[in-house]
Amino acid sequence: MSPKQQPRRQSNPMSRGARKRDEDSGTEVGEGADEWAQSKTAVRPPDQLELTDAELKEEFTRILTANNPHAPQNIVRYSFKEGTYKLIGFVNQLAVHYSHVGNLIPKDSDEGRRQHYRDELVAGSQESAKLVISETEILEEDEEPKDAEAEAEAEAGSQTDIPTAEAAEKVTEEELMAPKQPRERKLTNQFNFSERASQTFNNPLRDRECQMEPPPRTNFSATANQWEIYDAYVEELEKQEKTKEKEKTKTPVAKKMGKIAKRKMTSMESQSDDITKVTQAAKIVERMVNQNTYDDVAQDFKYYEDAADEYRDQEGTLLPLWKFQNDKAKRLAVTALCWNPKYKDLFAVGHGSYDFMKQSRGMLLLYSMKNPSFPEYIFSSDSGIMCLDMHVDHPYLVAVGHYDGNVAIYNLKKPHSQPAFRSSAKSGKHTDPVWQVKWQKDDMDNNLNFFSVSSDGRIVSWTLVKSELVHTDVIKLKVESSSTEGLEGLQLHTMGCGTAFDFHKEIDYMFLVGTEEGKIYKCSKSYSSQFLDTYDAHNMAVDAVSWNPYHTKVFMSCSSDWTVKIWDHTIKTPMFIYDLNSAVGDVAWAPYSSTVFAAVTTNGKTHVFDLSINKYEAICNQPVVAKKKNKITHVQFNPIHPIIIVGDDRGHVTCLKLSPNLRKMPKEKKGQEVQKGPAVEIAKLDKLLNLVREVKPKV
């Protein structure tokens, strides 16, 4: 058999592939079974910590907060008010990840309605365009069989050799007969944004000019002839000869002293000239700097009104404004306060000491609210200043009383360190501290005079005669029923210690005197031997006595026995008594109301009363000093502004603004004019006093 004829052995590829798959699958199953059978072991890095089960089970909670971890926590800003760097308490924790500027318009607005109407028009036009397109498609489908017939006819015509001109005419006729397809309308973009803008009208520029009158001019002319020149030279020669004759008569020592004095005088004059040229400008610049530094305080003084008073029925507050202090008067107490009667922003402060064991120097400072950083005038004294008063008609004259018993007068027009007038032992000075001085009207000879009261029991009238102080004892305070018998049957009277006094606003001769024994004497300038009346006022020393500025019968007193009492001088018992739980240092009536007064206590609090609102307790009790140890010594109302000044025993003077509730004025009613004036204030206080007088004592 030939190779071609030999039968071929057919192989089964399917069986061979199946066996191969079985072998492969068998090996795979065996390997997988071995892997699952083996135990799995965790591979640890060599530096991993080994923790116990308790440590592994311990949970660590993490609290998600809204704080930004990258926000700084130690931002420091400089406080111009306090003059120090301070940490900012609030740090912005907001972190913006995405921001997009959008423009939303409410549907109910006019612009929203316009856009909605515009969208409806666009949608209607789109629907009409779709209808036109669908109609054209139907027409095209109808024309398709016609086109096929035309092609067949064209072929037949070509076979029959139809002329080309006739075929062209048929085509143009068919094109004219066929309906034209409408043009598709371009749809507007719905997301297209058109920005609207408007141009404002520019006001025309205007030039404003003013014409001044030219300064007046004068023509001066003179002739200088030979005789006038000769006379001038002769006068100059005569002056030189006179000076030479005087120098010949002087001793050599006197000549040297004269030359030295001339040099000093010329140098002093040149220095003073240079300083005086700069002082006015320097003062203006200093006030400008201070007004910029304390601008927030000045704004509060002028415009701030506590809005919370509307929600308080009968309570008010005091807003601290400026604080006046000087390094030279650090350890000296504020012993006197007085506003200038002409310049309402200027006030005088007396510095001294109430402690008998700590007596040293004294100072008189005058501050202005325009420059709270430094006093306008500074005067120093060897003895402490215990009281002061400024003259009404001559506001540049300041009378002061010293701890050593002397009185003095400072002239602000002559800013020297020494007083212009001063008492002495020869001129009858007091032997004990002078506690109060008061200017009086000029005497019959138009001489200035003032009164003083001292612990030595004398009330003295001081008169400025030429260049000296002349004293006159007005009255001596004698304690009643305190006379003792001395040698040979002499009657010895115990002298009272005067601490405060005040003169009546209308009756010139009448005045009140408070004593250390707690009594108040009503005295007269005309009677030096007896008192008009005596009031058993307090159990301790009387610190202040003050007549009401409106009502002629009412006066007020305060004492170290913690009480403030209001009196009618025709009645020996007080009308009102207030216990302030601490020694009262000073009291003052408000200049704008007959029923408002303020009192300060040694525990650092200021109390403001308004008898027309609450006649039982104060409507404001507010601590003023920073430390509780500090004692407030004096208080004074400003004559026109709603502020008070308060002094303490550390030499600081604080200015405080009264809230609206502390200076309530009568409200205006519709159709009625508000009555104002002294008569209204007198009637208001009389009404309160009548209520007290009508109350009968309980049996």
XYZ file of C-alpha atoms in Angstrom:
699
model
C 0.000 0.000 0.000
C 1.133 3.393 -0.768
C 1.498 5.948 1.968
C -1.476 7.769 0.673
C -3.650 4.703 0.936
C -2.652 3.796 4.504
C -5.431 4.576 7.055
C -4.722 7.629 9.293
C -5.005 7.258 13.069
C -7.529 9.714 14.332
C -6.612 11.409 17.587
C -9.208 12.756 20.050
C -8.177 16.310 20.859
C -11.117 16.816 23.191
C -10.114 13.968 25.468
C -6.516 15.161 25.509
C -7.537 18.698 26.527
C -9.888 17.353 29.156
C -7.147 15.258 30.698
C -4.868 18.239 30.770
C -7.528 20.355 32.488
C -8.115 17.593 35.017
C -4.462 17.427 35.813
C -4.232 21.180 36.169
C -7.349 21.339 38.286
C -6.137 18.508 40.456
C -2.905 20.221 41.213
C -4.727 23.506 42.011
C -7.113 21.880 44.449
C -4.264 20.165 46.249
C -2.223 23.357 46.646
C -5.213 25.398 47.958
C -6.040 22.763 50.524
C -2.474 22.866 51.869
C -2.594 26.676 52.261
C -5.841 26.681 54.284
C -4.620 23.840 56.374
C -1.537 25.806 57.515
C -1.972 28.250 60.523
C -1.605 31.965 59.725
C 1.064 33.916 61.641
C 1.184 37.757 61.874
C 4.472 39.322 60.892
C 5.490 42.141 63.306
C 8.070 44.773 62.664
C 11.041 44.622 65.016
C 10.396 48.081 66.591
C 6.673 47.511 67.419
C 5.617 48.010 71.044
C 4.265 45.042 72.909
C 1.024 46.046 74.649
C -0.955 44.120 77.212
C -4.567 43.126 76.730
C -5.739 45.878 79.071
C -3.795 48.455 77.083
C -5.165 47.084 73.831
C -8.739 47.266 75.138
C -8.318 50.833 76.385
C -10.403 53.305 74.363
C -9.156 56.699 73.263
C -11.994 59.066 72.528
C -11.573 61.890 70.074
C -13.917 64.861 70.185
C -14.606 66.700 66.992
C -14.890 70.450 67.523
C -15.560 73.367 65.221
C -12.255 75.022 66.138
C -9.698 75.498 63.411
C -6.464 73.735 64.515
C -4.411 76.026 62.293
C -5.876 79.222 63.758
C -3.355 81.070 65.982
C -4.216 81.342 69.675
C -1.723 83.987 70.778
C -2.468 87.058 68.677
C -1.472 90.230 70.528
C -2.733 93.723 69.775
C -1.702 97.034 71.297
C -4.415 98.743 73.393
C -4.064 102.512 73.057
C -6.581 103.014 75.854
C -4.617 101.075 78.482
C -1.179 101.511 76.921
C -0.277 97.787 76.965
C -0.264 94.784 74.655
C -3.231 92.449 75.183
C -4.225 89.012 73.930
C -7.203 88.938 71.593
C -9.949 86.861 73.215
C -11.835 86.027 70.013
C -10.037 84.337 67.081
C -11.963 83.612 63.885
C -12.270 79.795 63.548
C -14.004 79.851 60.162
C -12.203 78.079 57.282
C -13.721 78.594 53.823
C -13.315 75.559 51.497
C -15.505 76.722 48.629
C -17.212 79.976 47.793
C -19.334 80.885 44.798
C -20.976 84.161 43.923
C -24.585 83.604 42.888
C -27.609 85.683 42.030
C -31.008 84.508 43.264
C -34.208 86.332 42.389
C -37.508 85.558 44.207
C -40.294 84.293 41.926
C -42.804 86.727 43.403
C -40.698 89.790 42.595
C -41.150 91.932 39.498
C -37.884 90.734 37.969
C -38.859 87.084 38.594
C -42.222 87.561 36.843
C -40.511 89.196 33.842
C -38.069 86.308 33.465
C -40.877 83.739 33.800
C -42.897 85.513 31.096
C -39.803 85.665 28.864
C -39.183 81.900 29.330
C -42.798 81.131 28.352
C -42.396 83.144 25.127
C -39.178 81.279 24.279
C -40.851 77.910 24.954
C -43.836 78.858 22.706
C -41.511 79.838 19.857
C -39.646 76.520 20.200
C -42.903 74.529 19.951
C -43.962 76.461 16.836
C -40.570 75.791 15.237
C -40.960 72.054 15.957
C -44.418 72.050 14.273
C -42.992 73.721 11.147
C -40.118 71.207 10.998
C -42.545 68.244 11.266
C -44.710 69.624 8.402
C -41.692 70.018 6.129
C -40.641 66.431 6.851
C -44.127 65.197 5.779
C -43.908 67.200 2.561
C -40.473 65.761 1.813
C -41.805 62.213 2.248
C -44.660 62.927 -0.217
C -42.218 64.306 -2.783
C -39.927 61.258 -2.716
C -42.163 59.059 -5.033
C -42.625 62.047 -7.327
C -38.878 62.376 -7.616
C -38.571 58.686 -8.462
C -41.156 59.044 -11.251
C -39.343 62.086 -12.562
C -36.081 60.161 -12.698
C -37.769 57.319 -14.660
C -39.247 59.781 -17.100
C -35.857 61.438 -17.446
C -34.296 58.093 -18.306
C -37.026 57.407 -20.832
C -36.563 60.843 -22.292
C -32.887 60.268 -22.629
C -33.638 57.081 -24.490
C -36.030 58.936 -26.778
C -33.542 61.767 -27.157
C -35.675 64.610 -25.518
C -33.885 67.950 -25.886
C -32.032 69.274 -22.818
C -33.796 72.672 -22.871
C -37.196 71.099 -22.324
C -35.835 69.050 -19.400
C -34.441 72.219 -17.759
C -37.782 73.995 -18.087
C -39.550 71.089 -16.387
C -37.088 71.145 -13.480
C -37.564 74.884 -12.830
C -41.343 74.496 -12.931
C -41.188 71.674 -10.374
C -38.945 73.739 -8.099
C -41.381 76.646 -8.261
C -44.362 74.403 -7.580
C -42.668 72.709 -4.558
C -43.385 74.355 -1.065
C -40.460 76.262 0.411
C -39.035 75.044 3.740
C -39.149 77.692 6.546
C -35.851 78.774 8.032
C -35.054 77.370 11.435
C -35.263 80.050 14.220
C -32.104 80.449 16.275
C -32.897 79.573 19.888
C -31.649 81.999 22.540
C -29.265 80.743 25.166
C -31.152 80.395 28.461
C -27.927 80.800 30.433
C -27.008 84.043 28.741
C -26.522 86.845 31.354
C -26.826 90.481 30.472
C -25.588 92.937 33.094
C -27.626 96.053 33.737
C -25.859 99.252 34.678
C -26.775 102.827 35.352
C -24.694 105.950 35.294
C -25.104 108.471 38.096
C -25.353 112.150 37.471
C -22.173 114.049 38.251
C -22.838 117.250 40.112
C -21.256 120.300 38.520
C -18.267 121.761 40.287
C -18.721 125.102 41.930
C -16.159 127.605 43.067
C -16.883 129.687 46.144
C -14.834 132.784 46.663
C -14.795 135.592 49.177
C -13.111 138.920 48.980
C -11.561 140.537 52.047
C -11.171 144.180 52.713
C -7.563 145.274 52.320
C -5.796 146.131 55.598
C -5.743 149.835 56.387
C -2.660 151.686 55.325
C -1.143 154.830 56.739
C 1.516 157.034 55.236
C 4.260 158.233 57.568
C 6.726 160.853 56.530
C 9.300 162.888 58.462
C 12.282 165.060 57.671
C 15.644 164.516 59.382
C 17.688 167.702 59.245
C 21.110 168.388 60.695
C 19.833 169.827 64.004
C 17.707 166.755 64.827
C 20.653 164.451 64.202
C 22.856 166.657 66.388
C 20.334 166.628 69.284
C 20.087 162.812 69.157
C 23.848 162.437 69.411
C 23.999 164.895 72.355
C 21.361 162.884 74.304
C 23.273 159.668 73.745
C 26.543 161.251 74.979
C 24.844 162.551 78.139
C 23.507 159.043 78.946
C 26.958 157.513 78.517
C 28.544 160.157 80.822
C 25.934 159.462 83.547
C 26.604 155.708 83.458
C 30.354 156.308 83.666
C 29.925 158.535 86.766
C 27.828 155.808 88.485
C 30.431 153.142 87.751
C 33.181 155.336 89.238
C 31.316 155.594 92.543
C 30.825 151.766 92.772
C 33.295 149.496 94.559
C 35.124 146.822 92.553
C 33.043 144.047 94.194
C 29.829 145.850 93.288
C 31.062 146.257 89.705
C 31.740 142.523 89.407
C 28.349 141.674 90.915
C 26.664 144.092 88.519
C 28.359 142.502 85.512
C 27.396 139.005 86.675
C 23.816 140.126 87.280
C 23.675 141.690 83.817
C 24.936 138.500 82.211
C 22.390 136.392 84.116
C 19.582 138.756 83.275
C 20.478 138.771 79.582
C 20.750 134.974 79.515
C 17.457 134.599 81.421
C 15.751 137.054 79.084
C 17.008 135.219 76.018
C 15.894 131.843 77.440
C 12.516 133.195 78.529
C 12.010 134.753 75.120
C 12.754 131.437 73.439
C 10.450 129.508 75.784
C 7.585 131.962 75.589
C 7.635 131.707 71.817
C 7.100 127.951 72.007
C 4.841 127.559 75.052
C 1.588 128.500 73.346
C 2.237 126.239 70.354
C 3.437 123.413 72.613
C 0.279 123.663 74.735
C -1.937 123.483 71.642
C -0.048 120.467 70.285
C -0.196 118.751 73.679
C -3.971 119.193 73.844
C -4.357 117.880 70.304
C -2.338 114.765 71.152
C -4.352 114.183 74.331
C -7.654 114.605 72.516
C -6.551 112.013 69.968
C -5.354 109.669 72.709
C -8.536 109.964 74.778
C -10.894 110.344 71.827
C -13.177 107.500 72.957
C -13.509 109.071 76.413
C -14.280 112.467 74.901
C -16.946 110.888 72.685
C -18.521 109.190 75.727
C -18.456 112.467 77.651
C -20.207 114.332 74.855
C -22.643 111.818 73.365
C -22.941 108.557 75.331
C -26.207 107.924 77.177
C -26.793 104.635 78.975
C -29.662 103.008 77.038
C -30.188 100.469 79.833
C -31.754 103.207 81.985
C -34.973 102.794 80.008
C -35.358 99.319 81.526
C -34.403 100.394 85.055
C -37.254 101.910 87.014
C -35.468 104.023 89.615
C -31.786 103.237 89.297
C -28.866 104.881 87.547
C -25.157 104.344 86.927
C -21.908 106.323 86.820
C -19.696 106.031 83.731
C -15.956 106.499 84.464
C -14.342 108.975 82.086
C -10.923 110.522 82.803
C -8.560 109.814 85.667
C -6.316 112.686 86.777
C -3.068 111.981 88.637
C 0.416 113.377 88.952
C 3.607 111.622 90.004
C 4.565 114.449 92.371
C 1.314 113.994 94.340
C 1.308 110.173 94.453
C 1.303 109.671 98.227
C -0.776 112.725 99.078
C -4.517 112.513 99.668
C -7.035 114.690 97.849
C -8.128 117.131 100.560
C -10.108 119.670 98.496
C -11.883 120.008 95.131
C -13.280 123.147 93.498
C -14.494 123.987 89.967
C -13.460 127.259 88.377
C -16.491 129.595 88.198
C -15.509 130.988 84.758
C -13.829 128.104 82.902
C -16.140 125.122 83.413
C -13.556 122.542 82.311
C -10.934 123.705 84.856
C -10.852 122.556 88.481
C -8.431 122.848 91.387
C -7.218 119.971 93.563
C -5.646 120.361 97.001
C -3.246 117.668 98.211
C -2.239 116.995 101.778
C -2.679 114.380 104.502
C -5.365 113.768 107.130
C -2.999 111.603 109.208
C -1.443 113.523 112.112
C 1.657 111.278 112.079
C 2.275 111.565 108.314
C 2.369 115.301 107.731
C 4.711 116.451 104.988
C 4.421 118.788 102.012
C 1.335 119.918 100.120
C 0.431 120.644 96.503
C -2.098 122.718 94.589
C -2.842 121.382 91.089
C -5.221 122.728 88.467
C -6.418 120.289 85.804
C -8.357 120.813 82.584
C -10.550 118.189 80.941
C -8.886 119.157 77.665
C -5.553 117.797 78.938
C -6.045 114.989 81.477
C -2.436 113.772 81.351
C -0.763 116.766 83.003
C -1.963 119.684 85.206
C -2.198 123.209 83.837
C -0.736 124.789 87.012
C 1.424 123.297 89.766
C 2.103 124.937 93.145
C 3.926 123.303 96.043
C 3.943 124.222 99.731
C 5.810 123.211 102.851
C 2.608 122.262 104.681
C -0.318 120.194 103.465
C -3.222 122.008 101.798
C -6.482 121.087 103.578
C -9.019 123.328 101.768
C -9.335 125.799 98.901
C -11.818 128.121 97.200
C -11.786 130.109 93.935
C -13.108 133.661 93.718
C -16.284 134.143 91.666
C -15.421 137.532 90.182
C -11.654 136.954 90.021
C -11.292 133.269 88.989
C -7.499 133.539 88.947
C -7.361 133.984 92.758
C -7.278 130.782 94.831
C -7.504 130.908 98.632
C -6.077 127.887 100.489
C -5.820 126.754 104.100
C -2.828 124.776 105.390
C -2.438 122.117 108.046
C -0.078 124.367 110.042
C -2.815 127.031 110.462
C -1.704 129.433 107.750
C -3.877 130.741 104.935
C -2.553 131.878 101.561
C -3.710 133.266 98.223
C -2.275 132.043 94.901
C -2.488 134.180 91.769
C -2.731 132.100 88.578
C -1.689 135.081 86.490
C 1.697 134.946 88.219
C 2.601 131.255 88.109
C 5.315 131.328 90.725
C 5.800 128.599 93.272
C 5.223 131.015 96.152
C 1.768 132.425 97.035
C 0.991 136.073 96.384
C -0.307 136.569 99.984
C 0.354 134.485 103.071
C -0.497 134.788 106.744
C 2.048 134.504 109.532
C 2.230 134.281 113.300
C 2.316 138.086 113.488
C -0.774 138.482 111.304
C -2.858 136.157 113.484
C -2.686 132.750 111.823
C -4.618 129.784 113.233
C -2.961 127.493 115.729
C -4.607 124.355 114.347
C -5.345 123.031 110.834
C -7.601 125.180 108.659
C -10.468 122.949 107.487
C -12.346 125.289 105.150
C -12.069 128.706 103.474
C -14.774 130.688 101.621
C -14.557 133.879 99.579
C -17.052 136.630 100.495
C -18.284 139.789 98.834
C -15.962 142.793 98.903
C -16.179 144.983 101.970
C -17.191 148.664 102.071
C -13.753 149.735 100.834
C -13.871 147.236 97.898
C -11.200 145.066 99.496
C -11.169 141.340 98.813
C -11.900 139.183 101.850
C -12.526 135.552 102.765
C -13.389 133.513 105.880
C -11.646 130.523 107.419
C -12.543 127.973 110.110
C -10.066 125.959 112.152
C -9.844 123.403 114.950
C -8.703 126.177 117.293
C -12.350 127.339 117.475
C -11.815 130.646 115.651
C -13.704 131.828 112.598
C -11.539 134.539 111.050
C -12.192 137.098 108.329
C -9.120 137.850 106.191
C -8.973 141.100 104.201
C -6.457 141.985 101.465
C -5.224 145.477 102.302
C -2.525 146.621 99.888
C 0.033 143.805 100.039
C -0.825 142.038 103.295
C -3.563 139.996 104.954
C -5.387 141.626 107.854
C -7.363 139.288 110.123
C -10.506 139.871 112.216
C -11.946 137.281 114.592
C -15.626 136.957 113.734
C -16.643 134.408 116.372
C -15.091 131.912 118.751
C -16.769 128.542 119.166
C -17.455 127.782 122.821
C -18.878 124.490 123.982
C -22.046 125.164 125.962
C -22.210 124.065 129.624
C -18.507 123.185 129.598
C -17.071 126.010 131.706
C -14.750 125.073 134.554
C -13.401 127.080 137.448
C -9.727 127.861 137.430
C -7.470 129.620 139.892
C -9.068 132.404 141.908
C -12.531 131.491 140.618
C -11.884 132.252 136.968
C -14.348 130.734 134.497
C -12.547 128.729 131.790
C -14.564 127.895 128.665
C -13.818 124.865 126.493
C -13.326 125.890 122.873
C -15.135 124.011 120.133
C -13.278 122.642 117.134
C -14.685 123.893 113.847
C -14.487 121.460 110.915
C -16.772 122.895 108.220
C -18.921 125.912 107.452
C -21.118 127.325 104.689
C -22.672 130.728 104.047
C -26.304 131.322 103.145
C -26.974 131.971 99.448
C -29.264 134.990 100.037
C -28.803 136.137 103.652
C -25.223 137.405 103.697
C -24.738 137.539 107.454
C -25.981 133.983 108.188
C -23.714 130.947 108.106
C -23.499 127.410 109.564
C -20.539 125.885 111.383
C -19.968 122.159 112.006
C -17.754 120.982 114.874
C -15.824 117.913 115.949
C -18.323 117.437 118.804
C -21.072 116.714 116.226
C -22.964 119.982 116.713
C -23.950 122.537 114.082
C -24.143 126.227 115.026
C -26.157 128.817 113.121
C -24.145 132.003 113.409
C -24.236 135.620 112.306
C -21.433 137.922 111.275
C -22.944 140.634 113.435
C -22.936 138.668 116.723
C -19.577 137.417 117.904
C -20.598 136.369 121.419
C -23.547 134.028 120.854
C -25.094 131.680 118.309
C -28.428 132.130 116.567
C -29.257 128.440 117.022
C -27.666 125.109 117.904
C -28.423 121.691 116.356
C -27.462 118.391 118.006
C -26.711 116.945 114.601
C -24.325 113.980 114.830
C -22.553 111.695 117.290
C -19.146 112.249 115.683
C -17.337 115.024 113.835
C -19.264 116.914 111.172
C -17.326 116.554 107.899
C -19.376 118.865 105.659
C -22.258 121.349 105.783
C -23.949 122.705 102.666
C -26.955 124.952 101.964
C -29.368 123.912 99.217
C -28.733 126.016 96.054
C -32.511 126.569 95.501
C -34.360 126.321 98.812
C -33.310 128.960 101.331
C -34.383 126.964 104.401
C -32.783 123.600 103.648
C -29.232 122.510 104.363
C -27.429 119.165 104.510
C -24.750 117.702 106.774
C -22.650 114.534 106.839
C -20.501 112.964 109.513
C -18.160 110.133 110.353
C -21.064 108.457 112.218
C -22.162 107.019 108.813
C -25.141 109.367 108.400
C -26.296 112.093 106.023
C -29.020 114.413 107.342
C -31.188 117.007 105.628
C -32.434 119.881 107.783
C -34.857 122.776 107.791
C -32.992 125.503 109.688
C -36.258 126.574 111.370
C -36.665 123.085 112.898
C -34.136 121.492 115.229
C -34.850 117.911 114.110
C -33.690 116.550 110.734
C -36.170 116.036 107.890
C -34.355 113.040 106.366
C -31.701 110.702 107.780
C -29.710 108.258 105.623
C -27.326 105.617 107.016
C -24.621 104.697 104.459
C -22.847 101.954 106.517
C -19.510 103.770 106.419
C -17.987 107.103 107.393
C -19.194 109.845 105.031
C -16.357 112.050 103.773
C -18.233 114.666 101.771
C -21.639 115.627 100.324
C -22.621 117.965 97.478
C -25.901 119.280 96.046
C -26.512 118.978 92.301
C -26.683 122.363 90.516
C -29.531 121.274 88.214
C -32.043 119.982 90.813
C -33.058 120.809 94.362
C -33.627 117.132 95.256
C -30.437 115.521 93.894
C -27.252 115.204 95.947
C -24.198 112.938 96.093
C -22.247 111.508 99.027
C -18.957 109.605 99.205
C -17.895 107.110 101.880
C -14.590 105.715 103.060
C -15.406 102.240 101.706
C -14.866 103.544 98.153
C -18.503 104.030 97.113
C -20.360 106.976 95.627
C -24.046 107.369 96.506
C -26.432 109.505 94.438
C -29.875 110.403 95.850
C -32.941 111.933 94.192
C -35.608 112.665 96.799
C -38.286 113.237 94.153
C -37.839 109.655 92.876
C -36.962 107.747 96.043
C -36.811 109.447 99.435
C -35.845 106.282 101.316
C -32.609 105.140 99.669
C -30.048 106.056 97.037
C -30.817 105.446 93.372
C -27.137 104.730 92.669
C -24.564 102.943 94.864
C -21.411 102.367 92.881
C -17.794 101.652 93.893
C -15.506 104.127 92.166
C -11.923 103.397 93.259
C -10.001 100.403 91.918
C -8.894 99.044 95.295
C -11.075 98.528 98.333
C -8.390 100.009 100.595
C -8.667 103.389 98.878
C -10.911 105.889 100.656
C -12.918 108.533 98.840
C -12.514 111.924 100.456
C -14.351 114.554 98.358
C -16.966 114.974 95.617
C -18.061 117.940 93.475
C -20.686 118.452 90.727
C -19.763 120.309 87.543
C -21.783 123.562 87.202
C -23.083 122.847 83.661
C -22.053 119.346 82.530
C -23.676 116.133 83.898
C -20.462 114.920 85.523
C -18.907 114.712 88.984
C -15.302 114.527 90.150
C -14.279 112.289 93.033
C -10.964 112.359 94.931
C -9.399 109.606 97.046
C -6.603 109.289 99.583
C -4.117 108.094 96.930
C -4.061 111.412 95.099
C -6.289 110.298 92.206
C -9.235 112.301 90.867
C -11.828 110.386 88.817
C -14.364 112.011 86.511
C -17.745 110.222 86.248
C -20.752 110.848 83.995
C -24.275 110.600 85.403
C -26.680 108.327 83.529
C -30.075 109.760 82.390
C -31.931 108.327 85.417
C -29.701 110.348 87.771
C -30.625 113.650 86.131
C -34.283 113.174 85.253
C -36.044 116.326 84.186
C -39.850 116.776 83.987
C -41.285 115.233 80.819
C -43.026 117.365 78.241
C -46.761 116.766 77.906
C -48.743 117.385 74.755
C -50.127 120.887 74.679
C -48.326 121.913 77.877
C -45.041 123.694 78.352
C -42.633 122.269 80.893
C -42.119 124.706 83.726
C -38.496 125.243 84.646
C -36.593 127.507 86.956
C -35.847 128.030 90.649
C -39.528 128.376 91.568
C -40.301 124.894 90.244
C -37.342 123.381 92.141
C -38.371 125.119 95.365
C -41.953 123.847 95.002
C -40.687 120.312 94.345
C -38.625 120.247 97.544
C -41.380 121.990 99.553
C -43.782 119.242 98.564
C -41.459 116.614 100.044
C -40.850 118.619 103.216
C -44.609 119.097 103.753
C -45.109 115.347 103.586
C -42.521 114.881 106.330
C -43.924 117.701 108.469
C -47.467 116.309 108.267
C -46.399 112.899 109.588
C -47.167 112.843 113.299
C -44.976 110.884 115.728
C -46.426 107.601 116.966
C -47.561 107.561 120.616
